[in-house]
CSV table of C-alpha atoms in Angstrom, one decimal:
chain,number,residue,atom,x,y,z
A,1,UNK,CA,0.0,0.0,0.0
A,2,UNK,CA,2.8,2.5,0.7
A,3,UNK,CA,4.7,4.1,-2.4
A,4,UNK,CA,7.4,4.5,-0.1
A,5,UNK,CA,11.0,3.1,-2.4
A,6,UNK,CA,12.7,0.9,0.0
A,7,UNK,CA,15.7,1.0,1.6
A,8,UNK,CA,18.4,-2.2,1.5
A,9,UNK,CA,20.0,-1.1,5.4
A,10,UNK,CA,22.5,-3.8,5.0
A,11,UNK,CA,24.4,-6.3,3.2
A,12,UNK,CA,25.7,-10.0,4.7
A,13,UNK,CA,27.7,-11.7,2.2
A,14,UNK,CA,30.3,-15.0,1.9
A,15,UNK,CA,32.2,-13.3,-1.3
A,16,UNK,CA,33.9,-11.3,-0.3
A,17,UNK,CA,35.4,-10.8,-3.7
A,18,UNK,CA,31.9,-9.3,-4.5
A,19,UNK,CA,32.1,-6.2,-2.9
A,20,UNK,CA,32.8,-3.2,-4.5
A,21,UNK,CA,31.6,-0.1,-2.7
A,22,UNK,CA,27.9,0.7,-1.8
A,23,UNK,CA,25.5,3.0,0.6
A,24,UNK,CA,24.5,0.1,3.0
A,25,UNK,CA,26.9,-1.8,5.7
A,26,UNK,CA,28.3,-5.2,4.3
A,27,UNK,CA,29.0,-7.8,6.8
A,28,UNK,CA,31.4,-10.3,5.5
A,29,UNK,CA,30.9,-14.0,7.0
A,30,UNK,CA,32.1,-17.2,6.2
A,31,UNK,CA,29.8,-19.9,6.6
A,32,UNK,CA,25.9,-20.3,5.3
A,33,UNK,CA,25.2,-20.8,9.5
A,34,UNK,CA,26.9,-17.7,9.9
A,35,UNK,CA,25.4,-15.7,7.2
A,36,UNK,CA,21.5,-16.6,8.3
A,37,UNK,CA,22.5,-16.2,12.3
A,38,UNK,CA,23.6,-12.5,11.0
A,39,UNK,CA,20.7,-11.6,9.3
A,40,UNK,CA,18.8,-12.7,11.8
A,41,UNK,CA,20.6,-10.9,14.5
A,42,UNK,CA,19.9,-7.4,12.3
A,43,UNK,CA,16.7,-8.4,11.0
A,44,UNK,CA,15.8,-8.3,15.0
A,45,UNK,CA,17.8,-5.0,15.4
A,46,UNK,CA,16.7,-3.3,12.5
A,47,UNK,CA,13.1,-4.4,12.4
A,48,UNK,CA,13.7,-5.2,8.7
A,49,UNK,CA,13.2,-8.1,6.2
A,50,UNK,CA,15.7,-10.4,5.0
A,51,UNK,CA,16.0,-11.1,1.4
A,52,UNK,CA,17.7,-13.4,-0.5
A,53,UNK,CA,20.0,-12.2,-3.3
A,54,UNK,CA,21.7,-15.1,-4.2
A,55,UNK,CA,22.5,-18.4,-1.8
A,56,UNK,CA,25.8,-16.6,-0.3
A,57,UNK,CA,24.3,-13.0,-0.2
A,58,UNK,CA,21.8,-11.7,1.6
A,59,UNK,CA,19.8,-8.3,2.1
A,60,UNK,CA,18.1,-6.7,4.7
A,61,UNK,CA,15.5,-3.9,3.4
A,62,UNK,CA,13.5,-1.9,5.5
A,63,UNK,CA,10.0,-1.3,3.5
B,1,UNK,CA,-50.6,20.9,24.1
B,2,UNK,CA,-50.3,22.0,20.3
B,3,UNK,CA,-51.4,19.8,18.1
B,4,UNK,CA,-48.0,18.6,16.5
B,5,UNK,CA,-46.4,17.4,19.6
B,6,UNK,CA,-47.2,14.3,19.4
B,7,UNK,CA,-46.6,14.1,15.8
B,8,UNK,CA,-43.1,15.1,16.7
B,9,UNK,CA,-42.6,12.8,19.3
B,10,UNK,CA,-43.6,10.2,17.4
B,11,UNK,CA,-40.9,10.9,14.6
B,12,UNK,CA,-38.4,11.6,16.8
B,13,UNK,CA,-39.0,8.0,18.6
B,14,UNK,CA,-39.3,6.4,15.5
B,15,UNK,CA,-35.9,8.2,14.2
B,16,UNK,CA,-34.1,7.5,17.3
B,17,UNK,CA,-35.3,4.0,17.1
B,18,UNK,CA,-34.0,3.6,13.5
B,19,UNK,CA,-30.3,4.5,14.8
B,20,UNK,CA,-30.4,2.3,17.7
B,21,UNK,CA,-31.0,-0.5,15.1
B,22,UNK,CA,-28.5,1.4,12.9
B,23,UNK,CA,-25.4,1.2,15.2
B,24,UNK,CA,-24.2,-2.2,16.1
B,25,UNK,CA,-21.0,-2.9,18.0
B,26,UNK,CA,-19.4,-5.9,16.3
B,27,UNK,CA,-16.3,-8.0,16.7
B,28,UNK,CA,-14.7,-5.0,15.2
B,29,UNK,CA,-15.3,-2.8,18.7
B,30,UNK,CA,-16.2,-0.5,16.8
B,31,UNK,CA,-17.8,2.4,18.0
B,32,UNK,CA,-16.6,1.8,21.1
B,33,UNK,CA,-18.3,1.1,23.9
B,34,UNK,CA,-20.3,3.0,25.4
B,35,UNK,CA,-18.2,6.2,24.6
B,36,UNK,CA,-18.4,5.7,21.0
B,37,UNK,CA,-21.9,4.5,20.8
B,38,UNK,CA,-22.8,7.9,23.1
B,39,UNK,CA,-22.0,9.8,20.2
B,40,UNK,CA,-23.7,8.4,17.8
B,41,UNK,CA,-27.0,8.2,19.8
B,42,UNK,CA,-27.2,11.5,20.3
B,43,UNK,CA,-26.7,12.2,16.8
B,44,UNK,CA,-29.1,10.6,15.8
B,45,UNK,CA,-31.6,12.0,18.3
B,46,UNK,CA,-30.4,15.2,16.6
B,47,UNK,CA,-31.4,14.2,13.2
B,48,UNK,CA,-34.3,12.0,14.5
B,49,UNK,CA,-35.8,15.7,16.1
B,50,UNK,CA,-34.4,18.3,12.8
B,51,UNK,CA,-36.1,15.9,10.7
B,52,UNK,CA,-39.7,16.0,12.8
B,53,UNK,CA,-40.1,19.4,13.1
B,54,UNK,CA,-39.4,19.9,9.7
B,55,UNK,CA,-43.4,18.6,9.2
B,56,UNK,CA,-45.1,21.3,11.3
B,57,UNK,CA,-42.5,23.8,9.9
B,58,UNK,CA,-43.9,23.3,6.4
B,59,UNK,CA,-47.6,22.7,7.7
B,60,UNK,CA,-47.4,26.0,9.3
B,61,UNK,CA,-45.3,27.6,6.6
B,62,UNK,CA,-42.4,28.5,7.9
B,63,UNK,CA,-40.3,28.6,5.4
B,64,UNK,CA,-37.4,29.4,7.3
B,65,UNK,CA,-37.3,26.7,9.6
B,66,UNK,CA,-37.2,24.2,6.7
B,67,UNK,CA,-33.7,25.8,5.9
B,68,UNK,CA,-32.4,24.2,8.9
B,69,UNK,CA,-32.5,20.7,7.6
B,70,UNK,CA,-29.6,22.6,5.7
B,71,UNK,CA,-27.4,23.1,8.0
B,72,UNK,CA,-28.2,20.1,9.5
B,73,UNK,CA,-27.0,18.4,6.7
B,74,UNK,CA,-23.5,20.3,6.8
B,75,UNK,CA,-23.0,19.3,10.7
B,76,UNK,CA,-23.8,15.4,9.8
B,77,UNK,CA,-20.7,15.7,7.2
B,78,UNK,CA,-18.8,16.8,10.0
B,79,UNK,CA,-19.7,13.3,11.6
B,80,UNK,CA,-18.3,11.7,8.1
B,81,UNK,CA,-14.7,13.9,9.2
B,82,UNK,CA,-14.6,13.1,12.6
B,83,UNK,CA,-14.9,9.4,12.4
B,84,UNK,CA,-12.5,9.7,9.5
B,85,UNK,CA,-9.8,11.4,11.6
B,86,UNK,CA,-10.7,8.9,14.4
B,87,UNK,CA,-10.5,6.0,12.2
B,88,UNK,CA,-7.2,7.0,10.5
B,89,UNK,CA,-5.5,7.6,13.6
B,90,UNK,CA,-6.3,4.2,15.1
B,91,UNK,CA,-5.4,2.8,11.7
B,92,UNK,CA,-1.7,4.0,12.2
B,93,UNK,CA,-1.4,1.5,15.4
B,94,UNK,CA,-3.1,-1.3,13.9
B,95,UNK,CA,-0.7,-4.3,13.3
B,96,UNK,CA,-3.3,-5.0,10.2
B,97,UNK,CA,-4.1,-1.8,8.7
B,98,UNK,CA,-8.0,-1.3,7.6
B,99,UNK,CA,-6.8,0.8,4.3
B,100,UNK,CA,-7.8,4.1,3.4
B,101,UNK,CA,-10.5,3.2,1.1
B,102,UNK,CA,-12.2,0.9,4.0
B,103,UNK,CA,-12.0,4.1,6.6
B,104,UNK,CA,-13.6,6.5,4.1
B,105,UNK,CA,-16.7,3.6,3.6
B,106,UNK,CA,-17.4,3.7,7.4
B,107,UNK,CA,-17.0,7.4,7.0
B,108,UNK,CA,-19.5,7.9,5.1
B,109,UNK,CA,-22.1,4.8,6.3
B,110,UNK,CA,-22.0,6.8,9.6
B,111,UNK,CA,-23.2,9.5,7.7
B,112,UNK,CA,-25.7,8.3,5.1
B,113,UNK,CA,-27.0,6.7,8.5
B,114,UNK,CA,-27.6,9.9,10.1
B,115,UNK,CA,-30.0,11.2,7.0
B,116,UNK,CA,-31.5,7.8,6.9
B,117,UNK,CA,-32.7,8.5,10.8
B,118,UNK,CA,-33.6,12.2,9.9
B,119,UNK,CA,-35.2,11.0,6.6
B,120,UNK,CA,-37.4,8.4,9.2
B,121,UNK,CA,-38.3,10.8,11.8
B,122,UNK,CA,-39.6,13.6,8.4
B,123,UNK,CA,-41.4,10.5,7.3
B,124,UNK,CA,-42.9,9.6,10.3
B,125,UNK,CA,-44.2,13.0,11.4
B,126,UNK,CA,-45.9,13.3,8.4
B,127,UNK,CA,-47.8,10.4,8.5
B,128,UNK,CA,-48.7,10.8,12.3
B,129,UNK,CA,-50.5,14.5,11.4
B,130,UNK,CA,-52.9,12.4,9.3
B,131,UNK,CA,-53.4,9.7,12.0
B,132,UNK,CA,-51.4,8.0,15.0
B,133,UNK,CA,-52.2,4.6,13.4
B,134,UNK,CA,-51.0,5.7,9.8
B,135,UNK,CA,-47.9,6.9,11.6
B,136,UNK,CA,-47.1,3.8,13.6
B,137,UNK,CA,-47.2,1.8,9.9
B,138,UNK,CA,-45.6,4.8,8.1
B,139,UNK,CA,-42.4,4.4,11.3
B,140,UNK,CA,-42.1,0.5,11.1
B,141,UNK,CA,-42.2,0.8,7.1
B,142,UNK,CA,-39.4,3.1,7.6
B,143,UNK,CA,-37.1,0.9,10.2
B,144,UNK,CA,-37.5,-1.8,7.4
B,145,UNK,CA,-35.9,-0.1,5.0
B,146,UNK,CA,-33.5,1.3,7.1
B,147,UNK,CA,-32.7,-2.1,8.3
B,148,UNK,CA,-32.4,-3.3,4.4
B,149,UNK,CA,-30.6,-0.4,3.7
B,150,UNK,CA,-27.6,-1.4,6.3
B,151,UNK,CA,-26.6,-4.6,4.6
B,152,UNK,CA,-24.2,-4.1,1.9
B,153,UNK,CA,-22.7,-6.4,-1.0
B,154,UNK,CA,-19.9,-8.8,0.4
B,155,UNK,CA,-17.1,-10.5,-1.3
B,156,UNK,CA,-18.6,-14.0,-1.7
B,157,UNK,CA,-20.8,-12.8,-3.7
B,158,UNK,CA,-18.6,-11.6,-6.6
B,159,UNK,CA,-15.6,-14.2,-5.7
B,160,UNK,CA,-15.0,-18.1,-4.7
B,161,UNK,CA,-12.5,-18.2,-2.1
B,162,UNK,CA,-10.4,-21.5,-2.3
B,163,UNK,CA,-7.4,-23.0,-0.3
B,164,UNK,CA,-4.1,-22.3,-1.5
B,165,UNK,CA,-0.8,-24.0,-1.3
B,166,UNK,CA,2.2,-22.4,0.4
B,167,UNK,CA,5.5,-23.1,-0.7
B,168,UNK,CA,8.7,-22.3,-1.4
B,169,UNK,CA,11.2,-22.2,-4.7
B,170,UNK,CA,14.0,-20.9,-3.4
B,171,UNK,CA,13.3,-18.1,-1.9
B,172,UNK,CA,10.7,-17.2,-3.5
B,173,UNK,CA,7.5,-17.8,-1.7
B,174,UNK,CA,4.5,-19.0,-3.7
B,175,UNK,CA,0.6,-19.9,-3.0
B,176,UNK,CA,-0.3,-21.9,-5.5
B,177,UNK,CA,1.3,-20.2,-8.9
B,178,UNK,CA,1.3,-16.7,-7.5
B,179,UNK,CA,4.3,-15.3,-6.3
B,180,UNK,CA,4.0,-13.3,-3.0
B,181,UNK,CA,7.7,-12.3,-2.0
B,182,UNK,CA,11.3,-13.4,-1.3
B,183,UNK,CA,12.4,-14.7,2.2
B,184,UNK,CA,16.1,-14.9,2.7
B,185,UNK,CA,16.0,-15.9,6.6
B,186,UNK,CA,15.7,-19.9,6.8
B,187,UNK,CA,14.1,-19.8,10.2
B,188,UNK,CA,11.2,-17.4,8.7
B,189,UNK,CA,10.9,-19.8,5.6
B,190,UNK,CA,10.7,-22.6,8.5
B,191,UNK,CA,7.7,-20.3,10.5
B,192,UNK,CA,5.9,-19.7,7.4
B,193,UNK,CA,5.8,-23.2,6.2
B,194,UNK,CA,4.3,-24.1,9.5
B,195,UNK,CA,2.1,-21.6,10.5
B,196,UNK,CA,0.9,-19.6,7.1
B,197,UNK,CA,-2.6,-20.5,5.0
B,198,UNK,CA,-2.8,-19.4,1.8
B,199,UNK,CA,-5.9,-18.9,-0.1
B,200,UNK,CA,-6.9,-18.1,-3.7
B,201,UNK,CA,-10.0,-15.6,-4.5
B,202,UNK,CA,-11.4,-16.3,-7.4
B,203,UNK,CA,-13.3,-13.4,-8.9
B,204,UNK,CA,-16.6,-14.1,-11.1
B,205,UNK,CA,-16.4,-12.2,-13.7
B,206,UNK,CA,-14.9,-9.1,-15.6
B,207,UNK,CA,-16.3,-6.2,-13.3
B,208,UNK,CA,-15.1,-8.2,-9.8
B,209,UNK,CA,-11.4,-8.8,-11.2
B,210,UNK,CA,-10.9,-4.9,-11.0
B,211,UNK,CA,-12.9,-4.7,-8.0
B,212,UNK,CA,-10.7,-6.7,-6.0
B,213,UNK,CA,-7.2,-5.7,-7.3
B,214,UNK,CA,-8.1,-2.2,-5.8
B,215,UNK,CA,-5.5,-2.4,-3.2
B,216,UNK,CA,-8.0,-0.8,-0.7
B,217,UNK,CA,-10.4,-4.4,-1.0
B,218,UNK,CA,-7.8,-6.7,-0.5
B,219,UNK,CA,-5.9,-4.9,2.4
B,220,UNK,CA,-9.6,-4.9,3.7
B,221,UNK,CA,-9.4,-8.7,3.6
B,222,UNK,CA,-6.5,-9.0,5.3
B,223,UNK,CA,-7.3,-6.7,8.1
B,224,UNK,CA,-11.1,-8.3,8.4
B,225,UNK,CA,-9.1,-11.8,9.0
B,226,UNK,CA,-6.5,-10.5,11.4
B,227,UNK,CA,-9.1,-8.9,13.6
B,228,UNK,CA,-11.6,-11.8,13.5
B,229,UNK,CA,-9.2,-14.7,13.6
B,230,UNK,CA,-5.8,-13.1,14.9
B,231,UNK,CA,-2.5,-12.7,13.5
B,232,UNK,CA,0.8,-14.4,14.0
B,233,UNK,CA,2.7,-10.9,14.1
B,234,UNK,CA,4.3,-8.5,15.9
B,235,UNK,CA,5.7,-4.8,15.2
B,236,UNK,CA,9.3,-5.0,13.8
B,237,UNK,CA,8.3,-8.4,12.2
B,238,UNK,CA,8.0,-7.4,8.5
B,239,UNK,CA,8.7,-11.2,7.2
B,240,UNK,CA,4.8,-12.5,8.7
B,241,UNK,CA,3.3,-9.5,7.4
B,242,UNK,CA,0.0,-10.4,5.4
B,243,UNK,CA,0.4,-9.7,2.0
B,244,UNK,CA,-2.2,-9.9,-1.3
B,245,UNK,CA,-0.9,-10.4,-4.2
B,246,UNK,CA,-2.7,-10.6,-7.8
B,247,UNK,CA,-2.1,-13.1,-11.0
B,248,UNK,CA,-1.8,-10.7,-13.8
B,249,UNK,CA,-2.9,-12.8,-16.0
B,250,UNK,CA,-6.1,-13.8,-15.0
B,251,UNK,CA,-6.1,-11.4,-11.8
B,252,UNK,CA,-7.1,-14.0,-9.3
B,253,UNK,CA,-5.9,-12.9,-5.9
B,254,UNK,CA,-3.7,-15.3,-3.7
B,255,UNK,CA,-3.8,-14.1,-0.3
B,256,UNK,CA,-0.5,-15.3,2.5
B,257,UNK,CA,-2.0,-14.4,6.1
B,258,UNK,CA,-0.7,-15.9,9.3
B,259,UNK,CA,-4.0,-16.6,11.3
B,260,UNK,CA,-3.7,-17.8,14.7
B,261,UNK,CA,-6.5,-19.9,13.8
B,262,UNK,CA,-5.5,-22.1,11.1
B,263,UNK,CA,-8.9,-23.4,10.2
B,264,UNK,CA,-9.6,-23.0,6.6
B,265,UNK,CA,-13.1,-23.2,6.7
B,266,UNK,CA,-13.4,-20.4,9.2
B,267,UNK,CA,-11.3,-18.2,7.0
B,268,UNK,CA,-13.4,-19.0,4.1
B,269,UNK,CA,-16.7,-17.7,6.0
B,270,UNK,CA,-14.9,-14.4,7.4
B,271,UNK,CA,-13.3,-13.3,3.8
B,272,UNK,CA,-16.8,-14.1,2.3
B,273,UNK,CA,-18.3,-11.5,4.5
B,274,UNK,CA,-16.2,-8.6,4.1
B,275,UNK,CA,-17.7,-5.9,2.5
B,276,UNK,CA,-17.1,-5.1,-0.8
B,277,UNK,CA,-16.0,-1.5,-0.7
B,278,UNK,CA,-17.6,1.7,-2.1
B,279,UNK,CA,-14.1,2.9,-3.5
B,280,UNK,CA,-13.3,-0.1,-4.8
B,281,UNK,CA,-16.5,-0.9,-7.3
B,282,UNK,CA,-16.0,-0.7,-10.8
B,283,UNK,CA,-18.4,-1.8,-13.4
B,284,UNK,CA,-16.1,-2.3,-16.4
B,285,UNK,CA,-18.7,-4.2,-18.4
B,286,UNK,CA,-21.2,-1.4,-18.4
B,287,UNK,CA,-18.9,0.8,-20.1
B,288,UNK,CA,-19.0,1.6,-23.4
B,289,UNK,CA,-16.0,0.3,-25.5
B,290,UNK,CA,-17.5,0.1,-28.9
B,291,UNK,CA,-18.3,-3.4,-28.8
């Protein structure tokens, strides 16, 4: 219902040879446990959604 | 005594009576009791007495006084804002938003209600001037349509609600073939698996498919089955929120809602009795397209 854009808050990724640069916080991890137990932890902090990018990224966006 | 009082009072019993039957606080606690339902009595004692002294105003010719039912008519439109403000500020805290378009259809029920009663009590007096027997018909004839008046179209009757399936590819979460939205934490793919029902509304035909992909009707469903059967949800919990989605192709509407009561057959009766909205009506097939 809301035409608000929203707003990736930030990023939890395995590849680290991904990264480039970008607006959001990128937590680098190294194991799929890891990498869901993180997004968790922020989706809790940040009362945001988890999305899934690809199976070693994920993004949290706050809609 | 003049000779109209009793006229009078009998509109303005027969007007108050048609609000009383008018106002009904429902599993949706709304209005509130009895603050809420205060309110609304008095208005329509208000209305219920404008519209029975209207009759001797006219009999008598007083022009003037008729004008009243003017400005009576702009203070029951500032019943239509108020419960709009009300409503839209409650809305903000609701965990399942009623939607715009739902708020402005109560807004304005609680004001067509208000004429209906004035319209009963102007009715009413007139009859009763002729004879107190005449009036007592001429008031009952008057709740009845009132009472007829209240009920409005619901959704069964322009859609078949259906069961759908929940499940993931991915993650990509689907009900049936419609895709609702992409879950990246396992333990929410986990929860929604266990807990989430999904179900598939059918429209009828050509004028209910754009009826109910007005965003305003199915956010309407969704809050109608959070209120009357619960939600799994909290604030800050944006992966369980409810969500509506529509098939572009053939614009059926899968619906993912985390009840706390899972029964499918009880979901099926409370989405076939949500209203069809006011805002959301469109009658596509009565148009003319040069066919």
């Amino acid at each position: 219902m809301s035409a608000n854009h929203a707003v990736i808050v930030a990023v939890v990724t395995m590849r680290k040879e991904q990264i480039l640069s970008g607006g959001a916080p990128i937590f680098i991890v190294q194991t799929t446990d890891e990498l869901q137990e993180t997004a968790m932890t922020l989706e809790k902090i940040m009362d945001a959604s988890t999305h899934e990018v690809n199976p070693s990224t994920l993004i949290l966006v706050a809609h | 005594m003049t000779p109209y009082l009793l006229p009078v009072l009998m509109g303005i019993f027969f007007g108050f009576m048609a609000r009383l039957t008018l106002l009904r606080t429902d599993f949706r606690q709304y209005p509130t009791y009895p603050q809420g339902r205060m309110i609304h009595l008095s208005f329509g004692f208000i209305a219920a007495f404008i519209g029975a002294v209207a009759v001797p105003a006219v009999l008598e010719s007083d022009w003037t006084a008729v004008t009243f039912l003017g400005l009576a008519a702009t203070q029951f439109r500032e019943v239509r804002k108020m419960e709009r403000e009300t409503l839209e500020k409650i809305d903000e805290d609701e965990l399942v938003g009623r939607g715009t378009p739902f708020i402005e259809g109560m807004a304005q029920a609680f004001e067509s209600r208000n004429y209906l009663v004035m319209f009963t009590g102007l009715v009413t007096t007139l009859c009763t001037v002729f004879s107190i027997w005449i009036g007592v018909i001429g008031g009952l004839v008057m709740l009845l349509i009132v009472k007829k008046n209240m009920s409005s179209n619901i959704v069964g009757n322009i859609a078949d609600i259906s069961e759908g399936k929940i499940y993931f590819e991915g993650p990509t979460l689907y009900v049936d073939n419609i895709v609702i939205k992409n879950v990246g934490l396992e333990s929410s793919r986990q929860m929604i698996l266990d807990r989430a029902v999904g179900v598939i509304v059918t429209p009828k035909n050509q004028n209910s498919i754009v009826t109910l992909s007005h965003l305003g009707q199915r956010q309407a469903m969704l809050h109608q089955v959070a209120t009357v059967l619960g939600a799994f949800l909290d604030s800050g919990e944006p992966a369980l929120v409810p969500l509506a989605k529509r098939d572009l192709a053939d614009g059926r509407i899968a619906l993912f809602i985390m009840p706390s009561e899972k029964d499918f057959h009880q979901i099926q009766t409370v989405i076939e009795h949500v209203p069809v909205l006011d805002s959301a009506v469109r009658m596509p097939r009565k148009a003319d397209k040069g066919k």
